[in-house]
Backbone as numpy.savetxt, mean C-alpha at the origin, in Angstrom:
# Nx Ny Nz CAx CAy CAz Cx Cy Cz
11.86 -67.73 -28.76 10.73 -67.42 -29.26 10.11 -67.72 -27.64
10.35 -68.11 -26.42 9.71 -67.73 -25.41 10.23 -66.71 -25.30
11.50 -65.80 -24.89 11.43 -64.69 -24.66 10.78 -63.30 -25.16
10.56 -63.85 -26.37 10.21 -63.02 -26.94 8.57 -62.84 -27.00
8.27 -63.99 -26.08 6.65 -64.08 -25.44 6.28 -63.30 -24.21
7.27 -63.05 -23.82 7.68 -62.63 -22.51 7.51 -61.26 -22.64
8.58 -60.67 -23.59 8.68 -59.29 -23.79 7.18 -59.03 -23.99
6.48 -59.90 -25.20 5.16 -58.75 -25.73 4.48 -58.99 -24.19
4.01 -59.93 -23.38 3.19 -60.20 -22.30 4.11 -58.94 -21.14
4.89 -58.60 -21.06 5.42 -57.58 -20.19 5.23 -56.69 -20.78
4.68 -55.98 -22.14 4.91 -54.60 -22.81 2.51 -54.53 -22.91
2.34 -55.34 -23.03 0.82 -55.42 -22.90 0.35 -55.17 -21.46
1.16 -55.95 -20.24 0.97 -55.54 -18.62 1.43 -54.27 -18.64
2.89 -53.35 -19.62 2.65 -52.35 -19.14 1.72 -51.56 -19.79
1.03 -51.40 -20.29 0.37 -50.61 -21.74 -1.39 -50.46 -20.57
-1.45 -51.90 -20.30 -2.92 -52.06 -19.97 -2.74 -51.60 -18.39
-1.95 -51.49 -17.15 -1.50 -50.50 -16.48 -1.49 -48.74 -16.68
-0.80 -48.56 -17.45 -0.72 -47.06 -18.19 -2.38 -46.61 -18.19
-3.25 -47.33 -19.07 -4.24 -47.41 -19.62 -5.02 -46.93 -18.28
-4.79 -48.27 -17.42 -5.65 -48.27 -16.29 -5.54 -47.03 -15.52
-4.37 -46.60 -15.44 -3.56 -44.89 -14.33 -4.69 -43.48 -14.68
-4.81 -43.93 -16.41 -5.39 -42.49 -16.90 -7.08 -42.33 -16.80
-7.40 -44.10 -16.85 -8.71 -43.65 -16.98 -9.13 -43.66 -15.17
-7.92 -43.98 -14.33 -8.08 -43.76 -12.51 -8.46 -41.90 -12.47
-7.25 -41.56 -13.35 -7.19 -40.13 -13.39 -7.98 -39.35 -14.01
-8.37 -39.83 -14.83 -9.39 -39.09 -15.41 -10.82 -38.94 -15.02
-11.22 -40.17 -14.03 -12.05 -40.66 -13.53 -12.21 -39.50 -11.71
-11.24 -39.45 -11.54 -11.09 -38.41 -10.43 -10.88 -36.95 -10.81
-10.39 -36.78 -11.62 -10.51 -35.49 -12.31 -12.24 -34.87 -12.54
-12.58 -35.70 -13.49 -14.41 -35.67 -13.63 -15.28 -35.12 -12.55
-15.04 -36.44 -11.32 -15.47 -36.40 -10.11 -15.31 -34.48 -9.29
-13.61 -34.39 -9.74 -13.01 -33.11 -8.81 -14.10 -32.35 -9.66
-14.00 -31.94 -10.73 -15.44 -31.07 -11.66 -16.25 -31.05 -11.17
-17.17 -31.88 -11.01 -18.49 -32.07 -10.95 -18.81 -31.68 -9.38
-17.91 -32.18 -8.80 -17.95 -31.63 -6.93 -17.77 -30.37 -7.21
-16.74 -29.34 -7.66 -16.90 -28.19 -7.63 -17.59 -27.08 -8.43
-18.82 -28.02 -8.92 -19.28 -27.01 -10.20 -20.42 -26.90 -9.40
-20.66 -27.85 -8.40 -22.02 -28.07 -7.39 -21.89 -26.93 -6.41
-20.99 -26.87 -6.21 -21.19 -25.79 -4.68 -21.92 -24.76 -4.73
-21.62 -23.64 -5.94 -22.31 -22.77 -6.06 -23.82 -23.01 -6.58
-24.83 -22.44 -5.93 -26.10 -22.33 -7.41 -26.62 -21.30 -6.99
-27.42 -21.18 -8.35 -28.44 -20.22 -7.99 -29.19 -19.04 -6.82
-29.40 -20.59 -5.75 -30.17 -20.25 -4.81 -29.07 -19.34 -4.14
-28.00 -20.23 -3.93 -26.92 -19.60 -3.45 -27.02 -17.73 -3.75
-26.48 -17.55 -5.17 -26.98 -16.03 -5.29 -27.41 -15.75 -5.04
-28.70 -16.27 -4.90 -30.25 -15.00 -5.17 -30.48 -14.99 -3.58
-29.85 -15.43 -2.42 -29.97 -15.63 -1.21 -29.11 -14.24 -0.98
-27.56 -14.29 -1.59 -26.59 -13.23 -1.18 -27.02 -12.13 -1.49
-27.93 -12.13 -2.76 -28.24 -10.85 -3.00 -29.38 -10.25 -1.97
-30.64 -11.47 -1.61 -31.36 -10.78 -0.68 -30.30 -9.98 0.48
-29.74 -10.69 0.96 -28.97 -10.28 2.03 -28.26 -9.00 2.16
-27.64 -8.84 0.58 -27.40 -7.68 0.83 -28.12 -6.18 0.45
-29.43 -7.07 0.07 -30.85 -5.79 -0.20 -31.25 -5.30 1.79
-31.55 -6.21 2.44 -31.33 -5.93 3.93 -30.43 -4.84 4.02
-29.65 -4.58 3.75 -28.45 -3.62 4.07 -28.16 -2.36 3.42
-29.14 -1.78 2.44 -29.43 -0.78 1.22 -29.16 -0.08 2.02
-30.25 0.42 3.34 -30.39 1.38 4.03 -29.28 1.36 5.41
-28.64 0.94 5.34 -27.52 0.53 6.15 -27.16 1.92 6.35
-26.59 3.27 7.69 -26.26 4.16 7.49 -24.47 3.90 7.88
-24.21 2.42 8.35 -22.85 2.79 8.40 -21.96 2.36 7.69
-20.87 2.47 8.08 -19.39 2.28 7.05 -18.67 0.90 7.57
-18.26 0.28 6.39 -17.33 -0.83 6.85 -15.69 -0.85 6.24
-14.99 -1.43 6.87 -13.91 -1.19 6.29 -13.09 -2.68 6.33
-12.11 -2.68 5.23 -12.18 -4.83 4.95 -10.73 -4.50 4.01
-9.98 -5.53 3.55 -9.07 -5.90 3.23 -9.06 -6.90 1.75
-8.90 -6.27 0.32 -9.60 -6.92 -0.47 -8.38 -6.86 -1.93
-8.67 -6.83 -3.09 -8.34 -7.00 -4.41 -8.96 -6.55 -5.28
-8.33 -5.16 -5.92 -8.66 -4.47 -7.10 -8.90 -5.26 -8.38
-9.90 -5.67 -8.78 -10.38 -6.69 -9.90 -9.54 -6.51 -10.96
-9.78 -4.83 -11.05 -9.29 -4.19 -12.51 -7.88 -4.03 -12.24
-7.61 -3.55 -11.07 -6.09 -3.66 -11.38 -5.61 -4.36 -11.52
-5.58 -6.05 -11.17 -4.79 -7.06 -11.78 -5.16 -7.68 -13.33
-6.91 -7.17 -13.48 -7.29 -7.62 -15.10 -6.45 -9.15 -15.26
-6.72 -10.22 -14.36 -6.93 -11.44 -15.03 -7.56 -12.67 -13.65
-8.43 -13.02 -13.72 -9.72 -13.74 -13.19 -9.58 -14.65 -12.40
-8.55 -15.33 -12.85 -7.66 -16.61 -12.06 -6.93 -15.72 -11.28
-5.93 -14.94 -10.99 -4.77 -14.79 -10.09 -5.89 -13.38 -9.21
-6.96 -13.35 -9.39 -8.09 -12.12 -8.72 -8.45 -13.11 -7.77
-8.72 -14.22 -8.14 -9.62 -14.91 -7.11 -8.44 -16.05 -6.37
-6.90 -16.34 -6.82 -6.79 -16.88 -6.10 -5.74 -16.12 -5.01
-6.03 -14.94 -5.13 -5.26 -13.70 -4.26 -6.03 -13.23 -3.25
-7.47 -12.72 -3.68 -8.76 -12.49 -3.16 -9.27 -13.48 -1.87
-9.22 -14.87 -2.45 -10.10 -16.15 -1.98 -9.33 -15.98 -0.14
-8.18 -15.82 -0.04 -8.13 -15.75 1.96 -8.73 -14.39 2.58
-8.64 -13.51 1.68 -9.58 -12.28 1.93 -10.76 -12.33 2.58
-11.50 -12.99 1.40 -13.01 -13.34 1.18 -13.57 -14.04 2.71
-12.10 -15.47 3.07 -12.81 -15.77 4.26 -12.41 -14.84 5.94
-12.01 -13.68 5.95 -11.95 -13.11 6.79 -12.95 -12.00 6.72
-13.81 -11.65 5.13 -14.75 -10.94 5.61 -15.91 -11.51 6.32
-16.04 -12.90 5.85 -16.93 -13.73 6.06 -17.18 -13.75 7.83
-15.96 -14.07 8.03 -15.73 -14.11 9.66 -16.34 -13.47 10.59
-15.77 -11.53 9.52 -16.55 -10.89 10.54 -18.01 -9.90 10.29
-18.60 -10.60 9.63 -19.96 -10.35 9.50 -20.94 -11.15 10.04
-21.24 -10.25 11.30 -22.16 -10.59 11.99 -23.82 -10.04 11.78
-24.84 -10.71 11.94 -26.23 -10.73 11.68 -26.71 -11.16 13.49
-27.45 -10.31 14.17 -28.48 -10.72 14.97 -28.61 -12.39 15.21
-28.29 -13.29 16.44 -28.25 -14.56 16.19 -30.09 -15.08 16.12
-29.71 -15.94 14.94 -31.74 -16.56 14.87 -32.30 -15.67 13.78
-31.44 -14.76 13.40 -32.54 -14.03 12.58 -32.10 -15.00 11.03
-33.24 -14.22 10.20 -33.04 -14.91 8.68 -31.62 -14.47 7.93
-31.00 -13.34 8.51 -29.63 -12.80 7.66 -28.92 -13.60 8.34
-28.71 -13.95 10.13 -27.69 -15.04 10.21 -27.53 -16.36 9.46
-29.05 -16.76 9.67 -29.29 -17.68 8.51 -28.29 -17.67 7.18
-28.53 -17.04 6.68 -28.50 -16.55 5.48 -27.25 -16.72 5.24
-26.21 -16.14 6.74 -24.87 -15.62 6.52 -24.17 -16.88 6.36
-24.50 -17.92 7.55 -24.01 -19.17 7.98 -23.83 -19.93 6.53
-25.39 -19.54 6.03 -25.22 -20.97 4.46 -24.06 -20.34 3.74
-23.57 -19.22 3.52 -22.58 -18.46 2.61 -21.13 -19.07 3.29
-21.09 -19.17 4.62 -19.77 -19.88 5.62 -19.76 -21.19 4.90
-20.40 -22.05 4.69 -20.64 -23.18 4.66 -20.08 -23.37 3.21
-21.35 -22.43 2.58 -20.34 -22.29 0.82 -18.89 -22.72 0.23
-18.27 -21.48 1.03 -17.29 -20.80 1.80 -16.50 -22.01 1.54
-16.32 -22.54 2.57 -15.48 -23.74 2.87 -15.73 -25.21 2.47
-17.18 -25.11 1.80 -16.94 -26.32 0.86 -16.03 -26.44 -0.17
-15.85 -24.82 -1.03 -15.03 -24.47 -1.85 -13.16 -25.32 -1.77
-12.83 -25.44 -0.30 -11.65 -25.17 0.34 -11.69 -26.97 1.25
-12.74 -27.29 1.72 -12.39 -28.47 2.33 -12.32 -30.04 1.39
-12.25 -30.32 0.05 -12.01 -31.31 -0.53 -10.97 -31.87 -0.63
-10.50 -33.34 -0.43 -9.24 -33.02 -0.94 -8.04 -32.17 -1.57
-8.82 -32.45 -2.70 -7.90 -31.75 -3.99 -9.05 -30.41 -3.26
-8.28 -29.28 -3.06 -9.11 -27.81 -2.97 -9.67 -27.77 -4.50
-10.66 -27.11 -4.14 -11.63 -26.40 -5.96 -10.43 -25.10 -6.49
-9.66 -24.63 -5.15 -9.04 -22.90 -5.31 -7.45 -23.87 -5.05
-7.00 -23.60 -6.25 -5.46 -24.50 -5.76 -4.85 -23.18 -5.15
-3.97 -23.89 -3.65 -3.29 -22.38 -2.39 -2.22 -22.23 -3.65
-2.01 -20.72 -2.77 -1.27 -20.05 -3.52 0.11 -20.52 -2.66
1.36 -20.96 -3.46 2.49 -21.40 -2.70 3.09 -20.19 -2.15
4.64 -20.37 -1.41 4.61 -19.18 -0.84 4.84 -17.80 -1.34
5.69 -17.96 -2.94 6.48 -16.82 -3.55 5.03 -16.53 -3.78
3.98 -17.14 -4.68 2.67 -16.11 -4.65 2.53 -15.69 -3.59
1.98 -16.01 -2.66 1.43 -15.71 -1.64 2.02 -13.89 -0.80
3.57 -14.62 -0.80 4.05 -13.26 -0.48 3.80 -11.92 -1.52
3.60 -11.88 -2.78 3.40 -11.19 -4.27 2.28 -10.65 -3.95
1.40 -11.39 -3.32 -0.24 -11.07 -3.42 -0.54 -10.28 -2.62
0.28 -10.22 -1.45 -0.04 -9.45 -0.55 0.57 -7.98 -0.72
1.06 -7.95 -1.58 1.42 -6.30 -2.46 0.44 -5.81 -3.24
-0.94 -6.08 -3.25 -1.81 -6.24 -4.43 -3.00 -6.19 -2.69
-3.09 -6.03 -1.99 -3.73 -5.48 -0.80 -4.64 -4.42 -0.48
-5.66 -3.53 -0.92 -5.81 -2.66 -0.15 -7.31 -2.61 0.48
-7.15 -1.75 1.18 -8.02 -1.37 2.09 -9.78 -0.52 1.65
-10.60 -1.22 1.30 -11.80 -0.76 1.45 -12.48 -0.03 2.17
-13.33 0.93 1.50 -14.43 1.31 3.06 -15.48 1.38 2.50
-16.36 0.98 2.72 -17.66 1.19 1.66 -18.88 0.60 2.79
-20.13 1.10 2.32 -21.38 0.64 3.28 -21.67 -1.13 3.27
-22.46 -1.51 4.24 -22.67 -2.92 4.45 -23.14 -3.32 3.22
-23.72 -2.69 2.12 -24.44 -3.25 1.32 -23.53 -3.29 0.06
-22.51 -2.11 0.01 -21.60 -2.42 -1.68 -20.50 -3.52 -0.92
-20.98 -3.98 -0.06 -19.48 -4.84 0.69 -20.62 -6.22 0.11
-21.61 -6.23 0.68 -22.14 -7.89 -0.07 -22.05 -7.78 -0.99
-22.54 -6.73 -1.89 -22.34 -6.79 -3.54 -21.24 -7.71 -3.63
-19.73 -6.87 -3.21 -18.99 -7.57 -3.60 -18.30 -9.07 -3.67
-18.82 -9.38 -2.30 -19.33 -10.85 -2.20 -19.75 -11.48 -3.15
-20.80 -11.09 -3.15 -22.22 -11.82 -4.37 -21.10 -11.77 -5.65
-20.62 -10.43 -5.95 -19.85 -10.81 -7.54 -18.88 -11.73 -7.55
-18.25 -12.15 -6.30 -16.91 -12.78 -5.97 -16.92 -14.27 -5.46
-18.14 -14.67 -5.72 -18.54 -16.02 -5.94 -19.43 -16.08 -7.32
-19.90 -15.05 -7.76 -20.24 -15.46 -9.24 -18.54 -15.72 -10.23
-17.91 -14.63 -9.57 -16.81 -15.29 -10.26 -16.10 -16.06 -10.44
-16.17 -17.11 -9.13 -15.84 -18.53 -8.83 -16.37 -19.34 -9.28
-17.39 -19.19 -9.44 -18.60 -19.82 -9.82 -18.52 -20.26 -11.10
-18.05 -18.94 -12.13 -17.90 -19.25 -13.87 -16.67 -20.12 -13.97
-15.76 -19.72 -12.99 -14.11 -20.36 -13.32 -14.34 -21.97 -13.33
-15.03 -21.97 -11.99 -15.52 -23.98 -11.88 -15.56 -24.31 -12.93
-17.20 -23.60 -13.64 -18.24 -24.58 -14.59 -16.97 -24.54 -15.51
-16.27 -23.20 -15.80 -15.41 -23.80 -16.94 -14.10 -25.18 -16.72
-14.46 -25.35 -15.58 -13.41 -26.39 -15.93 -12.01 -26.18 -15.03
-11.85 -25.14 -14.35 -10.75 -24.48 -14.49 -10.02 -24.88 -13.05
-8.32 -25.14 -12.99 -7.73 -25.91 -12.14 -6.94 -24.83 -10.86
-7.22 -23.43 -11.52 -6.60 -22.71 -10.67 -4.82 -22.73 -10.38
-4.41 -23.95 -11.29 -3.02 -24.44 -11.23 -1.82 -23.21 -11.58
-2.36 -22.02 -12.35 -1.79 -21.03 -13.20 -0.71 -20.51 -12.12
0.54 -20.17 -12.64 1.42 -19.17 -11.76 1.13 -18.02 -12.18
0.51 -17.27 -11.17 0.44 -15.69 -10.85 1.40 -14.71 -10.66
2.78 -15.32 -10.49 4.09 -14.51 -9.46 4.15 -13.21 -10.23
4.49 -13.42 -11.54 4.27 -12.66 -12.74 3.36 -11.35 -12.62
2.50 -11.67 -12.82 0.65 -11.01 -12.74 0.86 -10.12 -11.52
1.56 -10.65 -10.24 1.39 -9.83 -9.05 2.43 -9.08 -9.11
3.71 -9.42 -9.75 5.08 -8.24 -9.89 4.11 -7.29 -10.96
3.67 -7.61 -12.09 3.43 -6.36 -12.99 2.51 -5.57 -12.29
1.17 -6.04 -11.54 0.38 -5.32 -11.23 0.07 -4.67 -10.46
1.11 -5.17 -9.26 1.02 -4.26 -8.32 2.70 -3.61 -7.76
2.65 -2.74 -7.66 3.88 -2.23 -7.93 5.18 -1.86 -6.76
3.99 -2.41 -5.17 4.83 -2.48 -3.73 3.51 -1.89 -2.79
4.34 -1.93 -1.64 3.45 -1.68 -0.20 2.17 -0.64 -0.64
2.83 0.64 -1.76 1.92 1.47 -1.82 0.52 0.98 -2.45
0.51 0.10 -2.49 -0.52 -0.34 -3.51 -1.86 -1.15 -2.83
-1.58 -0.99 -1.20 -2.63 -0.81 -0.34 -3.08 -0.04 0.35
-2.75 0.80 -0.43 -3.41 2.24 -0.07 -4.68 2.14 -0.71
-5.65 2.87 -0.49 -6.98 3.04 -0.93 -6.25 4.59 -1.88
-7.96 4.72 -3.32 -7.47 6.28 -3.80 -7.80 7.61 -2.90
-8.36 6.88 -2.09 -8.84 8.57 -0.94 -7.42 8.54 -0.05
-6.69 7.63 0.24 -5.47 7.34 1.22 -4.38 8.03 -0.07
-4.72 7.68 -1.55 -3.21 8.23 -1.85 -3.57 9.49 -2.43
-4.58 9.85 -2.66 -4.72 11.49 -2.30 -4.55 12.63 -1.20
-4.96 11.75 -0.46 -4.21 12.51 1.04 -2.80 12.66 1.49
-2.26 11.68 1.06 -0.84 11.46 1.06 0.14 12.65 0.23
0.31 13.14 -0.82 0.01 14.20 -1.25 0.21 15.26 -0.19
-0.99 15.67 0.31 -1.45 16.95 1.01 -1.05 16.68 2.55
-0.80 15.53 2.89 0.19 15.50 4.22 1.55 15.80 3.66
2.34 15.26 2.87 3.50 15.27 2.80 3.77 16.90 2.64
2.78 17.78 2.05 2.49 18.73 2.18 3.10 19.75 3.39
2.15 19.22 4.02 1.49 19.72 5.24 2.86 19.46 5.97
4.11 18.58 6.07 5.17 17.97 6.78 6.34 19.08 6.44
6.17 19.38 5.23 7.30 20.18 4.41 7.07 21.58 4.77
5.57 22.22 4.91 5.74 23.36 5.32 6.63 24.01 6.40
6.48 23.66 7.77 7.56 23.84 8.52 8.98 24.18 8.73
9.20 22.74 7.56 10.49 22.55 7.32 11.07 23.89 6.49
10.21 24.36 5.49 10.85 25.60 4.85 10.87 26.72 5.39
9.32 27.15 6.37 10.03 28.34 7.59 11.46 27.82 8.57
11.56 26.87 8.84 12.61 26.92 9.40 14.17 27.11 8.64
14.08 26.55 7.53 14.93 26.29 6.62 15.29 28.25 6.27
14.00 28.57 6.29 13.92 30.08 5.81 14.58 31.09 7.16
14.33 30.95 8.38 14.38 31.57 9.44 16.10 31.84 9.55
16.42 29.71 9.71 17.80 29.76 10.52 18.80 30.48 8.95
18.43 30.83 6.97 19.39 31.15 6.92 19.33 32.60 6.78
18.43 33.63 7.13 18.12 34.71 7.80 18.95 35.56 8.71
19.06 33.88 9.80 19.59 34.04 10.77 21.59 34.05 10.85
21.40 33.47 9.87 23.05 33.42 9.52 23.60 34.04 9.13
22.80 34.85 7.67 23.23 36.35 7.37 23.51 37.89 8.46
22.28 37.60 8.86 22.50 38.72 10.00 23.61 39.26 10.58
24.46 37.64 11.23 25.39 37.25 12.14 27.04 37.54 11.08
26.53 36.99 9.86 27.62 37.60 8.90 27.66 39.02 8.79
26.63 39.78 8.68 26.48 40.80 8.30 27.20 41.98 9.79
26.61 41.64 10.43 26.96 41.98 11.72 28.82 41.61 12.22
29.28 40.88 11.31 30.36 39.82 12.12 31.13 41.12 10.90
31.15 41.38 9.85 31.69 42.58 8.92 31.81 43.97 9.33
30.37 43.72 9.93 30.38 45.51 9.89 31.16 45.54 11.44
31.22 45.25 11.78 32.51 45.22 12.99 34.41 44.84 12.45
34.14 44.20 11.66 35.59 44.31 10.95 35.84 45.32 10.56
34.36 45.87 9.45 34.99 47.11 9.25 35.09 48.02 10.13
34.41 48.45 10.81 34.46 49.39 12.23 36.01 49.25 12.91
36.73 48.02 13.06 37.58 48.73 14.25 38.93 48.75 13.18
38.92 48.36 11.85 39.94 49.35 11.01 39.50 50.27 10.13
38.32 51.20 10.33 38.27 52.41 10.47 39.02 52.94 11.47
38.99 52.66 12.88 39.37 53.33 14.01 40.88 53.08 14.00
41.36 51.94 13.16 42.67 51.92 14.27 43.46 52.12 13.04
43.07 52.54 11.20 43.98 53.41 10.51 44.69 54.19 11.25
43.69 55.29 11.41 44.83 57.04 11.84 45.80 56.86 13.10
45.46 55.97 14.18 46.60 55.45 14.76 47.61 54.79 14.03
47.34 53.69 12.85 48.51 53.18 12.18 49.13 54.08 11.50
49.01 55.64 11.09 49.15 56.62 10.00 50.27 57.55 10.50
49.46 58.22 12.14 50.28 58.95 12.24 50.84 58.42 13.59
50.56 58.08 14.00 50.88 57.15 15.55 50.50 58.04 17.00
49.47 58.91 16.54 48.74 59.64 17.40 47.91 59.38 17.35
47.08 59.65 18.86 45.24 59.36 18.86 44.43 60.51 17.63
43.58 59.90 17.34 43.18 60.63 16.52 42.41 61.96 17.31
42.13 62.40 18.12 41.52 63.15 18.75 42.64 64.70 19.23
43.53 63.93 18.78 45.35 65.43 19.06 44.74 66.44 18.47
44.30 66.65 17.68 44.43 67.54 16.41 42.87 68.72 17.35
41.81 68.05 17.32 40.79 69.12 18.37 41.25 69.46 19.67
42.24 68.76 20.46 42.76 69.16 21.56 43.70 70.43 21.70
44.55 69.93 20.52 45.39 70.98 20.14 44.97 72.68 19.73
43.62 72.71 18.70 43.28 73.57 18.62 42.56 74.38 19.75
41.93 73.72 20.70 41.42 73.99 22.00 42.74 74.55 22.80
43.54 73.81 22.62 44.82 74.80 23.25 45.37 76.29 22.65
45.43 75.99 21.58 45.79 77.56 21.17 44.88 78.49 21.31
43.68 78.12 21.16 42.43 79.15 21.44 42.31 79.65 22.84
43.04 78.90 23.53 43.36 79.55 25.04 44.32 80.25 25.33
45.39 79.97 24.68 46.85 81.23 24.59 46.48 82.57 23.70
45.83 82.64 22.80 45.67 83.45 22.41 45.51 84.77 23.52
44.20 84.86 24.31 43.58 86.06 25.30 45.29 85.76 26.02
45.94 85.16 26.48 47.53 85.82 27.41 48.09 86.40 26.54
48.74 86.12 24.59 49.09 87.11 23.99 48.49 88.39 23.91
47.68 88.50 23.50 47.19 90.50 23.55 47.08 91.13 24.88
47.28 90.61 26.25 47.25 90.57 27.26 49.29 91.45 27.61
50.14 90.56 26.96 51.20 90.87 27.06 52.02 92.12 26.04
50.80 92.24 24.62 51.03 93.32 24.24 50.42 94.05 25.01
49.67 94.66 25.61 49.08 95.64 26.48 49.96 96.49 27.51
């Protein structure tokens, strides 16, 4: 009986330890979700919209790398792949020092850093394979500053929606990247992809001209060689047939004409 009591006690301790561990994990996950859900607020999104509106009349153009959301067609993988690129966009976007726009941009950068600064980041970082594959999805965008900031706002909205749904971003996106991003060519913008065939055609035309000229030159050389051989054979054939100079008959006729007056004189 003492042994049975010891086993029961051990079993109870094991169950209590497991329940305590599950409770701690549940509390940690709840705190993590609560933290992530509170980072992006409606006030932040409203200030981002105001920031974009101030650039609506800006005539300039900006270029940056990002991900085509429609190409991936997967909101989780889109956020995982584009999140590091968003940080680079925010770093490069500058406004006049101490201006209202500069203060709003500082607020946006702090909001972005809070997403990634927790012990357990709100957006799980890609592993080495995912990171390598997601780079094939990078595209070069050229837009107005207004359009770029609208894209930034929409991206934060996508992040917020997933965080509110308690998304952990643990999904392995390797297959999504392989399926949606065929290779390095995915990095070209639609305008660049339209220009590439024209550029290839432009490079091909000189090669066509050079090839045609080379063929014509070879044909002319072969024709001249054949003509030379034919002419040589025609001139050599009388020599081979009669063993005499081809101009000999003409010389004989001239000598005969010269002898005829002499014969007439002798007859007289």
